Short mmCIF file of C-alpha atoms (C1' of nucleotides) in Angstrom, two decimals:
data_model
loop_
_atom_site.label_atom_id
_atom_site.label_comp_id
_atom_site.label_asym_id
_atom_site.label_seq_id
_atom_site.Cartn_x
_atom_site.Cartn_y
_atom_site.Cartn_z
CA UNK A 1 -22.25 9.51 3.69
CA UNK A 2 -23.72 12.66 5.55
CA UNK A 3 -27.22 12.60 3.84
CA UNK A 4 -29.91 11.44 6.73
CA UNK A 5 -32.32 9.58 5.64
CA UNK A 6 -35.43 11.67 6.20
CA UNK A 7 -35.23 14.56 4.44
CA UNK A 8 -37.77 17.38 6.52
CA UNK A 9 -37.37 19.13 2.95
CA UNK A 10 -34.58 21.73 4.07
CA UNK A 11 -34.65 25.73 2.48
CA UNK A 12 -32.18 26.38 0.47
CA UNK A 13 -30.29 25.26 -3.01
CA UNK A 14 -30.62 21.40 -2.61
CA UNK A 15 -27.33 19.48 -3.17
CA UNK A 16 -26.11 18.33 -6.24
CA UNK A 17 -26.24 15.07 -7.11
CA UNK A 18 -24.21 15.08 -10.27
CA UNK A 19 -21.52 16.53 -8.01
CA UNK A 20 -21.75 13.55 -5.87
CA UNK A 21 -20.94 11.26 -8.88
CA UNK A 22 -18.53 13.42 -10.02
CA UNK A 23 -16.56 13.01 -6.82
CA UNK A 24 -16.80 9.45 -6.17
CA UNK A 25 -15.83 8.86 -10.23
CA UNK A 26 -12.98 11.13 -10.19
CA UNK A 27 -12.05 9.29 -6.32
CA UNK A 28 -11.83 5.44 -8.31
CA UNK A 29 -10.30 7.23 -11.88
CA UNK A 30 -7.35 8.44 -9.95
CA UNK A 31 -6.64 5.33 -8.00
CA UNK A 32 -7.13 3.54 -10.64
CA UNK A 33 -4.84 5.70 -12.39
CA UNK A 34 -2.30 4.29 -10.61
CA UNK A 35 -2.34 6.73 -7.65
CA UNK A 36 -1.85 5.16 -4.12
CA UNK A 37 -4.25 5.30 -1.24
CA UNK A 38 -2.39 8.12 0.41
CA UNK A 39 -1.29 10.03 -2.33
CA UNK A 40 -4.71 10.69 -3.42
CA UNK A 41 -5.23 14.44 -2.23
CA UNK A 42 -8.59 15.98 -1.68
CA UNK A 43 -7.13 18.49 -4.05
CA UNK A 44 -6.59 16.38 -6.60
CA UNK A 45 -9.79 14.74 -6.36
CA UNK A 46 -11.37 18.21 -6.33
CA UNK A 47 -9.72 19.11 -9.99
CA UNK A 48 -10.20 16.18 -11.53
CA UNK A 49 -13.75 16.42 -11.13
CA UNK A 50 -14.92 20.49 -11.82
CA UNK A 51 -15.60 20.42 -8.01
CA UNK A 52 -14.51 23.08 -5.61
CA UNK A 53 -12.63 21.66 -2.30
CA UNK A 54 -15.39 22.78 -0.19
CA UNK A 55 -17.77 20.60 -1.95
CA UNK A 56 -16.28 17.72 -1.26
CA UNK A 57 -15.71 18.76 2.38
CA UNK A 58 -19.62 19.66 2.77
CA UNK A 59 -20.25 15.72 1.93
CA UNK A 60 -17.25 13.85 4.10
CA UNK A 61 -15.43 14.47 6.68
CA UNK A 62 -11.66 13.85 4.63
CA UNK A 63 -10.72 11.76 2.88
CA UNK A 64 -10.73 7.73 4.65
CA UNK A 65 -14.49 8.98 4.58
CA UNK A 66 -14.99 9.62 0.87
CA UNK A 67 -12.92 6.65 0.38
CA UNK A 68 -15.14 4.43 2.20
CA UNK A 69 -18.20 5.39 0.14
CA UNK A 70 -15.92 5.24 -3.28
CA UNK A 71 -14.87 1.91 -2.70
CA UNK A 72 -18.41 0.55 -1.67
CA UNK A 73 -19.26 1.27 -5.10
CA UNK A 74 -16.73 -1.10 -6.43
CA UNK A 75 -18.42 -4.19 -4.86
CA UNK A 76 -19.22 -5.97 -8.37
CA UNK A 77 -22.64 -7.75 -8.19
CA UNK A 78 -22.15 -11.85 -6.68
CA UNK A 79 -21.72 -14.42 -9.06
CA UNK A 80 -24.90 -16.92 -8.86
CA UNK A 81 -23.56 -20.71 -9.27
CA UNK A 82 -26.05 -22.76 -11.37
CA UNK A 83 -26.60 -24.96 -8.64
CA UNK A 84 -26.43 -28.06 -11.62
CA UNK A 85 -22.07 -29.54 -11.31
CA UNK A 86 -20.74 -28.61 -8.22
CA UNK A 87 -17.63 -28.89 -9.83
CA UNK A 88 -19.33 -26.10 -12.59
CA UNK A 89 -20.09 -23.64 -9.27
CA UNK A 90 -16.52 -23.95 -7.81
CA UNK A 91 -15.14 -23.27 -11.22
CA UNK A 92 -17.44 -20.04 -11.53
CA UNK A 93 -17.06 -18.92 -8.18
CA UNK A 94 -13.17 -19.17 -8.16
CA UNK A 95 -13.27 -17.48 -11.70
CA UNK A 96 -15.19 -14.50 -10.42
CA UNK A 97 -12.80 -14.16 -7.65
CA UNK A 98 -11.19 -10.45 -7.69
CA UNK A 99 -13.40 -10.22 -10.80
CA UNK A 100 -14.96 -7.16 -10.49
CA UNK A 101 -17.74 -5.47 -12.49
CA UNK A 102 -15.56 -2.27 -12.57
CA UNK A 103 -12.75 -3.19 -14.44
CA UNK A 104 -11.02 -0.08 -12.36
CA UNK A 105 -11.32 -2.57 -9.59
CA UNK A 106 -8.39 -4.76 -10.46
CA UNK A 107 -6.14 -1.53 -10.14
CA UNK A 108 -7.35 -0.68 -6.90
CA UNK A 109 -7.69 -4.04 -4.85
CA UNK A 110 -3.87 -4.49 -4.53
CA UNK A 111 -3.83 -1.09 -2.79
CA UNK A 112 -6.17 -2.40 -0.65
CA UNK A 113 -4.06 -5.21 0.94
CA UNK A 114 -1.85 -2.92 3.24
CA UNK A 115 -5.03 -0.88 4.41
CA UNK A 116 -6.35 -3.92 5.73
CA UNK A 117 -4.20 -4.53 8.41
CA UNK A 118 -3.79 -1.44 9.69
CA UNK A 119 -7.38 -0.19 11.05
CA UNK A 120 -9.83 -2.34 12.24
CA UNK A 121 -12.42 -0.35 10.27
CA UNK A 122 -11.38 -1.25 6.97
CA UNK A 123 -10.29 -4.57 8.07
CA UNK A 124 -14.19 -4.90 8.72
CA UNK A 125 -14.78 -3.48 5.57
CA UNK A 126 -12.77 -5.53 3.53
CA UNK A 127 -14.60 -8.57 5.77
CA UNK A 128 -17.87 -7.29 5.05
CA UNK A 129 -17.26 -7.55 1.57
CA UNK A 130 -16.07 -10.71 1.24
CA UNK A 131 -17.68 -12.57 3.63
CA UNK A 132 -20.76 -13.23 1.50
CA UNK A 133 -18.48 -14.63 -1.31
CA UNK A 134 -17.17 -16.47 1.30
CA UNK A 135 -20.34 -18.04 1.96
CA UNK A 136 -21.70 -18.61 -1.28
CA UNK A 137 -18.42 -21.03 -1.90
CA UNK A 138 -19.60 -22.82 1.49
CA UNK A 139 -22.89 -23.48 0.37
CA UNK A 140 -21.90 -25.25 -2.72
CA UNK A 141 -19.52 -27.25 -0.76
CA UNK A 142 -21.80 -28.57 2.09
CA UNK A 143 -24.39 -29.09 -1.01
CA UNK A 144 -21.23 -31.27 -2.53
CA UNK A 145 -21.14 -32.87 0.98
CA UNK A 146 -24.59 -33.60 1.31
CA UNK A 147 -25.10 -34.85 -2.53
CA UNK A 148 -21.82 -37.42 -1.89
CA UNK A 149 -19.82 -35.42 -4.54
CA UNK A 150 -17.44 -34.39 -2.06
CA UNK A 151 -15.77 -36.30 1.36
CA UNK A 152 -17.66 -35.81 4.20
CA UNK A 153 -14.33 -35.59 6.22
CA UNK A 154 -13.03 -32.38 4.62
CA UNK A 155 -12.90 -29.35 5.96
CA UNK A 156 -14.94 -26.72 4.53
CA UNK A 157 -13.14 -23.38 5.39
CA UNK A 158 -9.54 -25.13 4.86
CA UNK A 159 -11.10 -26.17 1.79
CA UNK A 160 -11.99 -22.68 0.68
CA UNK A 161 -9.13 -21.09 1.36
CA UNK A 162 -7.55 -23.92 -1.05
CA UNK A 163 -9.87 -22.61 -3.31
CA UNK A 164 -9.48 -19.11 -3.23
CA UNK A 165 -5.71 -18.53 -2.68
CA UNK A 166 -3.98 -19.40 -5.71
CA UNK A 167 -6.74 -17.51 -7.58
CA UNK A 168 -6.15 -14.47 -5.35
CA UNK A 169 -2.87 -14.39 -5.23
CA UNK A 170 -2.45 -14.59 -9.19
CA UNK A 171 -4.57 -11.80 -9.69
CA UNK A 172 -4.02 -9.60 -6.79
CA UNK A 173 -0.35 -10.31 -6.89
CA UNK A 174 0.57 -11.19 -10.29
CA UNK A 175 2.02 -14.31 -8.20
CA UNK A 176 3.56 -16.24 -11.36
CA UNK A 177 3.46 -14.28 -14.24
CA UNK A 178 3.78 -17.67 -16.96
CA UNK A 179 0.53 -19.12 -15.31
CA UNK A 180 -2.51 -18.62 -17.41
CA UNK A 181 -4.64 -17.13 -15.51
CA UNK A 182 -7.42 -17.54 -17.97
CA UNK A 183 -7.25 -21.48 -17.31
CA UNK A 184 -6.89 -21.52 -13.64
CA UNK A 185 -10.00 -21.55 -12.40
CA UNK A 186 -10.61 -24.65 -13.87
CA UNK A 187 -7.29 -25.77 -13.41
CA UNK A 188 -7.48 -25.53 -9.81
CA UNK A 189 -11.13 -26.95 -9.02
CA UNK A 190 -9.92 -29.75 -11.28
CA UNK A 191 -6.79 -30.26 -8.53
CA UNK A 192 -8.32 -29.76 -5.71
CA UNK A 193 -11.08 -32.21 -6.51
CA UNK A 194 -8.94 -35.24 -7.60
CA UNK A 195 -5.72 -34.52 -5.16
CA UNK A 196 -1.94 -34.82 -6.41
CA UNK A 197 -1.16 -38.10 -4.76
CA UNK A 198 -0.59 -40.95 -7.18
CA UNK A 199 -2.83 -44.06 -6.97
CA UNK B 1 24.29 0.47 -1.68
CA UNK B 2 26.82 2.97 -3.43
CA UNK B 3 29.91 0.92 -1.68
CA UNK B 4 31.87 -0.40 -4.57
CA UNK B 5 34.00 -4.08 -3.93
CA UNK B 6 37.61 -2.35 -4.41
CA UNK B 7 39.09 -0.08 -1.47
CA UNK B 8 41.81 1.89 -2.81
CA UNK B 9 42.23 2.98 0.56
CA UNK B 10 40.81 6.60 0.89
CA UNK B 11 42.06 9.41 2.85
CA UNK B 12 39.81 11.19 5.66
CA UNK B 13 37.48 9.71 7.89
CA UNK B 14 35.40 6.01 6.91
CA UNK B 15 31.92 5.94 6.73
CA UNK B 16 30.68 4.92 10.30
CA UNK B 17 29.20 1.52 9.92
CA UNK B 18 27.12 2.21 12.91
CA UNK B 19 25.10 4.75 11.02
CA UNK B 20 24.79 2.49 7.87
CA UNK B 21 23.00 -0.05 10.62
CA UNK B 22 21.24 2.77 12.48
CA UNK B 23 19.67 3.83 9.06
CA UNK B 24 18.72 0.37 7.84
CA UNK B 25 17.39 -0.52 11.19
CA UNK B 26 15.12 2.92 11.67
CA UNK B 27 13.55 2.40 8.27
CA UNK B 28 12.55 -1.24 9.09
CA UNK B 29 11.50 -0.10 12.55
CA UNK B 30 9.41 2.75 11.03
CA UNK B 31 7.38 0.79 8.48
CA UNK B 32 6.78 -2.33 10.88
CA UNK B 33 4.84 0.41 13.06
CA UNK B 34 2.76 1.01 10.22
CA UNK B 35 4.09 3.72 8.60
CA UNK B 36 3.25 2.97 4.37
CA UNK B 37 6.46 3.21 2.26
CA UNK B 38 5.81 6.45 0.34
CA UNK B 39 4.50 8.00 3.83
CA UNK B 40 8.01 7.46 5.34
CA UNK B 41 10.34 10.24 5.23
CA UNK B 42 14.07 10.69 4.78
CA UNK B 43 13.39 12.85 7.56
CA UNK B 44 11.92 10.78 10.22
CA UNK B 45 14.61 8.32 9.29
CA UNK B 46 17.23 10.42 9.67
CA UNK B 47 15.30 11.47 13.09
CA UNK B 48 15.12 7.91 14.12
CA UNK B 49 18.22 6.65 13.68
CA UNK B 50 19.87 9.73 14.92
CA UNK B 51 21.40 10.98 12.04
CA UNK B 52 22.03 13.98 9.71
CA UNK B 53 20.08 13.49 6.58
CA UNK B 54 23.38 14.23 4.52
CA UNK B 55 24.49 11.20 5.73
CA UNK B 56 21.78 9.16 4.14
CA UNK B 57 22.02 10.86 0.59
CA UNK B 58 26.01 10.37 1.35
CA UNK B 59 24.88 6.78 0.62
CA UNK B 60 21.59 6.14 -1.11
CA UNK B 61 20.08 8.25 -4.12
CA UNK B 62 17.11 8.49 -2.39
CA UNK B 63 14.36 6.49 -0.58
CA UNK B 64 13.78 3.99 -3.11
CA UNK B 65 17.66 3.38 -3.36
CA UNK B 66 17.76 2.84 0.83
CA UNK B 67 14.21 0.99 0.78
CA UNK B 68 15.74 -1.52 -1.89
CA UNK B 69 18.85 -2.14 0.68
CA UNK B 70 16.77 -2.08 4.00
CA UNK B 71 14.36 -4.52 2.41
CA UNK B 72 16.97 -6.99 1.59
CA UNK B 73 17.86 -7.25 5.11
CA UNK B 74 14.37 -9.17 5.44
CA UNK B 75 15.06 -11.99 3.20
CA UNK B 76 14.41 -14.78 5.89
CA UNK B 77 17.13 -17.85 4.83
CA UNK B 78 15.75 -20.57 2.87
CA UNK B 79 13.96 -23.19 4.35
CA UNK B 80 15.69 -26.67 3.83
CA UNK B 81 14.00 -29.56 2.79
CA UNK B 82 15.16 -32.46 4.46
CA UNK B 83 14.45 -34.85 1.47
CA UNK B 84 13.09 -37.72 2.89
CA UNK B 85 9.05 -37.36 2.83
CA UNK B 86 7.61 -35.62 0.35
CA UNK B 87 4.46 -34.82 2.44
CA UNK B 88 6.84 -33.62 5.34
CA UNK B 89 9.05 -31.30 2.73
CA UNK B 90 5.90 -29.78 1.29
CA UNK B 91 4.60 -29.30 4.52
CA UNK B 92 7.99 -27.26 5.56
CA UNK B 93 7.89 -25.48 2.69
CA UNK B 94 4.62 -24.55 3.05
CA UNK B 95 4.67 -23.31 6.96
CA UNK B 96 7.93 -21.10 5.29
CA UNK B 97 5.88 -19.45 3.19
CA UNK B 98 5.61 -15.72 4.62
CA UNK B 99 7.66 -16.53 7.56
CA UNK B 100 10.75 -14.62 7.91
CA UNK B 101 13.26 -14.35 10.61
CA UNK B 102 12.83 -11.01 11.34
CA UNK B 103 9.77 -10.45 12.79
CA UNK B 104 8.99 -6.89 11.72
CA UNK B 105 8.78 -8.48 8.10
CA UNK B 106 5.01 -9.64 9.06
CA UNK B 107 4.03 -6.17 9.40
CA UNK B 108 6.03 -4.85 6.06
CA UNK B 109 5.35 -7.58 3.89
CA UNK B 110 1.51 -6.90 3.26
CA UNK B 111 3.11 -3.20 2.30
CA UNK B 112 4.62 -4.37 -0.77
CA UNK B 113 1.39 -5.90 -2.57
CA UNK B 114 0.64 -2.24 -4.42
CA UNK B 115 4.10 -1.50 -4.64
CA UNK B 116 4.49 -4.56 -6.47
CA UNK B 117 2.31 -3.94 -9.70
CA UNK B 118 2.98 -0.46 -10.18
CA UNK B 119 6.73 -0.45 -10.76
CA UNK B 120 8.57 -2.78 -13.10
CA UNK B 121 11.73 -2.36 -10.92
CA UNK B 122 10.02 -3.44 -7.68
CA UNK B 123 8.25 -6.37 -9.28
CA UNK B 124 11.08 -7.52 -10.30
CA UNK B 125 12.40 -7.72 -7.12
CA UNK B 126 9.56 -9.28 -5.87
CA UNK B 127 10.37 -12.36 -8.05
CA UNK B 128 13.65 -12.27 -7.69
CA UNK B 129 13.22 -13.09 -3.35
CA UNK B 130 10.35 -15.71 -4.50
CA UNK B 131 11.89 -16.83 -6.82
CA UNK B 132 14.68 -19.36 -5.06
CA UNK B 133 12.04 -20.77 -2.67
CA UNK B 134 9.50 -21.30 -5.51
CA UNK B 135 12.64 -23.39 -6.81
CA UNK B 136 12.60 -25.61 -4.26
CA UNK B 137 9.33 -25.83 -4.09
CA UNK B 138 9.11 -26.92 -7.85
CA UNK B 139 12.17 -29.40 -6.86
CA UNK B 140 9.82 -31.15 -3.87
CA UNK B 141 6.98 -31.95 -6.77
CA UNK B 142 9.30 -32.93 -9.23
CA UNK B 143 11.05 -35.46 -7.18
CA UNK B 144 7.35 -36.71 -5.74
CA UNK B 145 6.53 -37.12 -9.60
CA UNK B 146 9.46 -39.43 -10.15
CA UNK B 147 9.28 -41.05 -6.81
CA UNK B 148 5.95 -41.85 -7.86
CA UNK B 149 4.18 -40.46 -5.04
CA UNK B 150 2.86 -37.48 -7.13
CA UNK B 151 0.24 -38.18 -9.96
CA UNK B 152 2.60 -37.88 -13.48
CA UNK B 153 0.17 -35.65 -15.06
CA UNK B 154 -0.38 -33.31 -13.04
CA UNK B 155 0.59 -29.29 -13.50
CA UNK B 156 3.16 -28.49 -11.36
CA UNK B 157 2.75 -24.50 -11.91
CA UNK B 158 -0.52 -24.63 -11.00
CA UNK B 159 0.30 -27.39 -8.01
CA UNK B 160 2.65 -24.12 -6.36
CA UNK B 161 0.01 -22.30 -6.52
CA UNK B 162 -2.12 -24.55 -4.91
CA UNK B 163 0.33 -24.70 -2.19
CA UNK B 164 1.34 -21.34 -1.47
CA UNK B 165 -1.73 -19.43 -1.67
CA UNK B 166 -3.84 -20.74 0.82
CA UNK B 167 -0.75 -19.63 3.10
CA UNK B 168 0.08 -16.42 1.62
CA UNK B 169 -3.72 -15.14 1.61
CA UNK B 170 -3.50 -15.99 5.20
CA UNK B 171 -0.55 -14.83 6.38
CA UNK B 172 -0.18 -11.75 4.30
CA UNK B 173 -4.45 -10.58 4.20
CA UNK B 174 -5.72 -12.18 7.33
CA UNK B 175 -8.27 -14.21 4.60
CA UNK B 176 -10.15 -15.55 7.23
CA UNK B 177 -9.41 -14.58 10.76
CA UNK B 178 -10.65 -18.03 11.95
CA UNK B 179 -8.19 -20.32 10.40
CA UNK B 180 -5.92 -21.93 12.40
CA UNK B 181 -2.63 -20.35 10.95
CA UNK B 182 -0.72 -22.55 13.14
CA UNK B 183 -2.13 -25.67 11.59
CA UNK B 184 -2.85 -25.02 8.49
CA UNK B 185 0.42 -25.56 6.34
CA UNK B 186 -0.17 -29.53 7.15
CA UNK B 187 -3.94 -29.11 6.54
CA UNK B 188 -3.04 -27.14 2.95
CA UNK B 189 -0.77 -30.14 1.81
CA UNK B 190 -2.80 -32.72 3.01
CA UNK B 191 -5.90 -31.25 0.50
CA UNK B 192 -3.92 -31.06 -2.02
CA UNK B 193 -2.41 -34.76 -1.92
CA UNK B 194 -5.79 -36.50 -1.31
CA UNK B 195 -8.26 -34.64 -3.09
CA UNK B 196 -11.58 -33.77 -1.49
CA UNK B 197 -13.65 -35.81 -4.12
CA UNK B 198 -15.42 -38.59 -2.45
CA UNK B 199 -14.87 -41.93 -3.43
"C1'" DG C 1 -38.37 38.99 -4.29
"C1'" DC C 2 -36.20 37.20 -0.07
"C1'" DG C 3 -33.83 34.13 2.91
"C1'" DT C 4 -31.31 30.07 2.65
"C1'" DT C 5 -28.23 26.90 1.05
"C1'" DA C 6 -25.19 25.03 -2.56
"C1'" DC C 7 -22.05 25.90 -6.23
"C1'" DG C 8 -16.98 26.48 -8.57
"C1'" DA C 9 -13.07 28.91 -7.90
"C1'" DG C 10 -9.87 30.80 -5.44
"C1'" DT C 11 -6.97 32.45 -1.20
"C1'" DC C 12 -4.57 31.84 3.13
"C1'" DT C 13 -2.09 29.66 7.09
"C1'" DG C 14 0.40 26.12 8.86
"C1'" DA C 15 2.23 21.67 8.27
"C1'" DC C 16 5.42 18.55 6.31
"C1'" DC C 17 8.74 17.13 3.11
"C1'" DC C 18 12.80 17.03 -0.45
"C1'" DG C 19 17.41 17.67 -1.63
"C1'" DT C 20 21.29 20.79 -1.09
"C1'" DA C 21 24.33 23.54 1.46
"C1'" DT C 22 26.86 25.07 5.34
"C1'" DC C 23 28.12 25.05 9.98
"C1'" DG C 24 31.82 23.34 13.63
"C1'" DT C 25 33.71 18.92 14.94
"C1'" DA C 26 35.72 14.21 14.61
"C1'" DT C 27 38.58 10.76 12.50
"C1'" DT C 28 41.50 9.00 9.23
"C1'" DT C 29 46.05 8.86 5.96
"C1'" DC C 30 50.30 10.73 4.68
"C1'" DG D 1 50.25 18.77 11.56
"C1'" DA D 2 47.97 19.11 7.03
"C1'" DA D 3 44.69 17.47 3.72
"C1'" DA D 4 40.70 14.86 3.17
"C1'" DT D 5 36.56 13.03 4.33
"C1'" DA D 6 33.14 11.86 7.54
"C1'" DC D 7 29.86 13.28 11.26
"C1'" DG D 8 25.25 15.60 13.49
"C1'" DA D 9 22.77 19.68 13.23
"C1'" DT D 10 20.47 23.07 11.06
"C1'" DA D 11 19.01 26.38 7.51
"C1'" DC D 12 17.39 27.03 2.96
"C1'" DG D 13 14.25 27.44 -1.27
"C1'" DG D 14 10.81 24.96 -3.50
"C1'" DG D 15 7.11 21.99 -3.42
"C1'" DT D 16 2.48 19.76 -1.94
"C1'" DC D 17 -1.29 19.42 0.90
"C1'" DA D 18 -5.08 20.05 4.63
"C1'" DG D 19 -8.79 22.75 6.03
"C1'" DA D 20 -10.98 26.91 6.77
"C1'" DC D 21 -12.29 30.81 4.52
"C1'" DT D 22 -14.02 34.26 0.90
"C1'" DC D 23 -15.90 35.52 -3.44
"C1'" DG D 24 -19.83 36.12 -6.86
"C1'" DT D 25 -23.33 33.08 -8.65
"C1'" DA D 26 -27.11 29.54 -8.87
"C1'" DA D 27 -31.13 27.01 -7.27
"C1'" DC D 28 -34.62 26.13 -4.11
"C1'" DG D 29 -39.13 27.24 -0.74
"C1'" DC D 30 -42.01 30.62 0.68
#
DNA sequence: GCGTTACGAGTCTGACCCGTATCGTATTTC
DNA sequence: GAAATACGATACGGGTCAGACTCGTAACGC
């Protein structure tokens, strides 16, 4: 964003802020409209929210800016694992997985994936917002570890991203439509925990 | 592509099968440098493969008709299972997973996430690459269940995804740039066999 | 009230692109 | 050699968009 944080009270008509909203809402309706990353023109944006273009170009620079703030806004708030069942936490944790408090969220995120690789910057992003997910799951694993729930051989980060891939790539990708996706949180911990291997 | 099986022989002069490759091969080349699919032009194809644009609407529609063909040239051949270990098979199939011959695929792959959910036509093919190595997959488990080296009870829906997305978030997100992608595929399968619940 | 800044709306220039058409030329069959 | 079809190149009208700009108006401090 542009705003500094002191404000030396500057002359003049002071910004709106119900502009501000407007923007950033109208930014997350269209993508989540179905519009892709690129298509999204300022103009657009503009329209769909009463705003004149200049508006929005008096706040960001173009538009990666103003999509950097909207998407901040989509971080939904971190699950909290009882700390009771490990077992319980995993299965909460993996369930809130690209669960989002913004149900526009689950529109966007897919968009997200090609983004990603191509600048570092919002490959940092996209880090920065996972990463404390990420280490929520590894705290209820090493407290699995420590409590003699779980091996103390295993890996922790292989054992996360056993964790987290199937859920991500069902509801990021739609990876098999005829799983239930509703189930598979449990369904996985469940797996994971026990192991496939007949004995 | 519009070529139909019969050839009735036709007067004039043949399509040149060098520009059919030059096309193909410029609009692969294009999006592995990071252009985004709806970002590429018939233009700079035509540009890049050194080519009239007529002669790419002589033989696709348009650019979703020439990105359907292009992106079939990706389809990496199917990994074969060589049927002896389960483990080993799993683990084959599971290094596969993302892995295509052509190496620009990496860099296109990620691409197709958004493009995925948004038409009916493209998810389709999505499933319809997947959907022969999921097969084989499936085939693996099934023949560990009645081997007995894979639990009886367990889902084997949810086991494939248990496999494949650790990989997939990997390979195709960059989940978490410190995995070893290298060993991971035999990490992955060994979770899932054993388990990580102490006993 | 005055200077300052923001506002929504609109205009303008310069890109870029689509899809079609038209060049002159090349390559094939009959 | 004539008809047919392809080729690369380029021009065309129609479209969208970025950004910078201009209006007349609105909100703020002094």
């Amino acid at each position: 964003m542009t705003s500094t944080a002191d404000a030396p009270r500057s002359p003049g008509r002071p910004r709106s802020i119900r502009a501000d909203e407007a923007i950033i809402e109208a930014t997350l309706d269209l993508l989540a409209e179905g519009s892709t990353i690129e298509a999204l023109s300022i103009e657009a944006i503009a329209t769909r929210a009463g705003v004149g273009k200049a508006t929005i170009y008096r706040r960001w620079a173009g538009k990666d800016a103003l999509l950097l703030d909207a998407l901040r806004r989509l971080k939904g708030v971190l699950a909290q694992p009882a700390g009771h069942s490990v077992r319980d936490d995993l299965v909460l944790l993996v369930g809130a997985i690209g669960k989002n408090v913004d149900p526009r969220a689950a529109k966007i995120m897919p968009c997200l994936a090609p983004a990603v690789n191509r600048s570092a910057d919002q490959f940092q992003l996209y880090q920065n917002i996972i990463s404390p997910r990420r280490q929520l799951m590894r705290e209820v694993l090493r407290r699995g570890i420590d409590e003699g729930v779980l091996r103390a051989d295993i890996d922790v980060e292989v054992t996360m991203a056993l964790l987290t891939g199937p859920m991500l790539i069902q509801r990021v990708l739609q990876w098999n439509p005829d799983l239930d996706e509703q189930a598979l949180p449990e369904r996985v911990v469940d797996a994971v925990l026990e192991g496939i291997r007949a004995r």
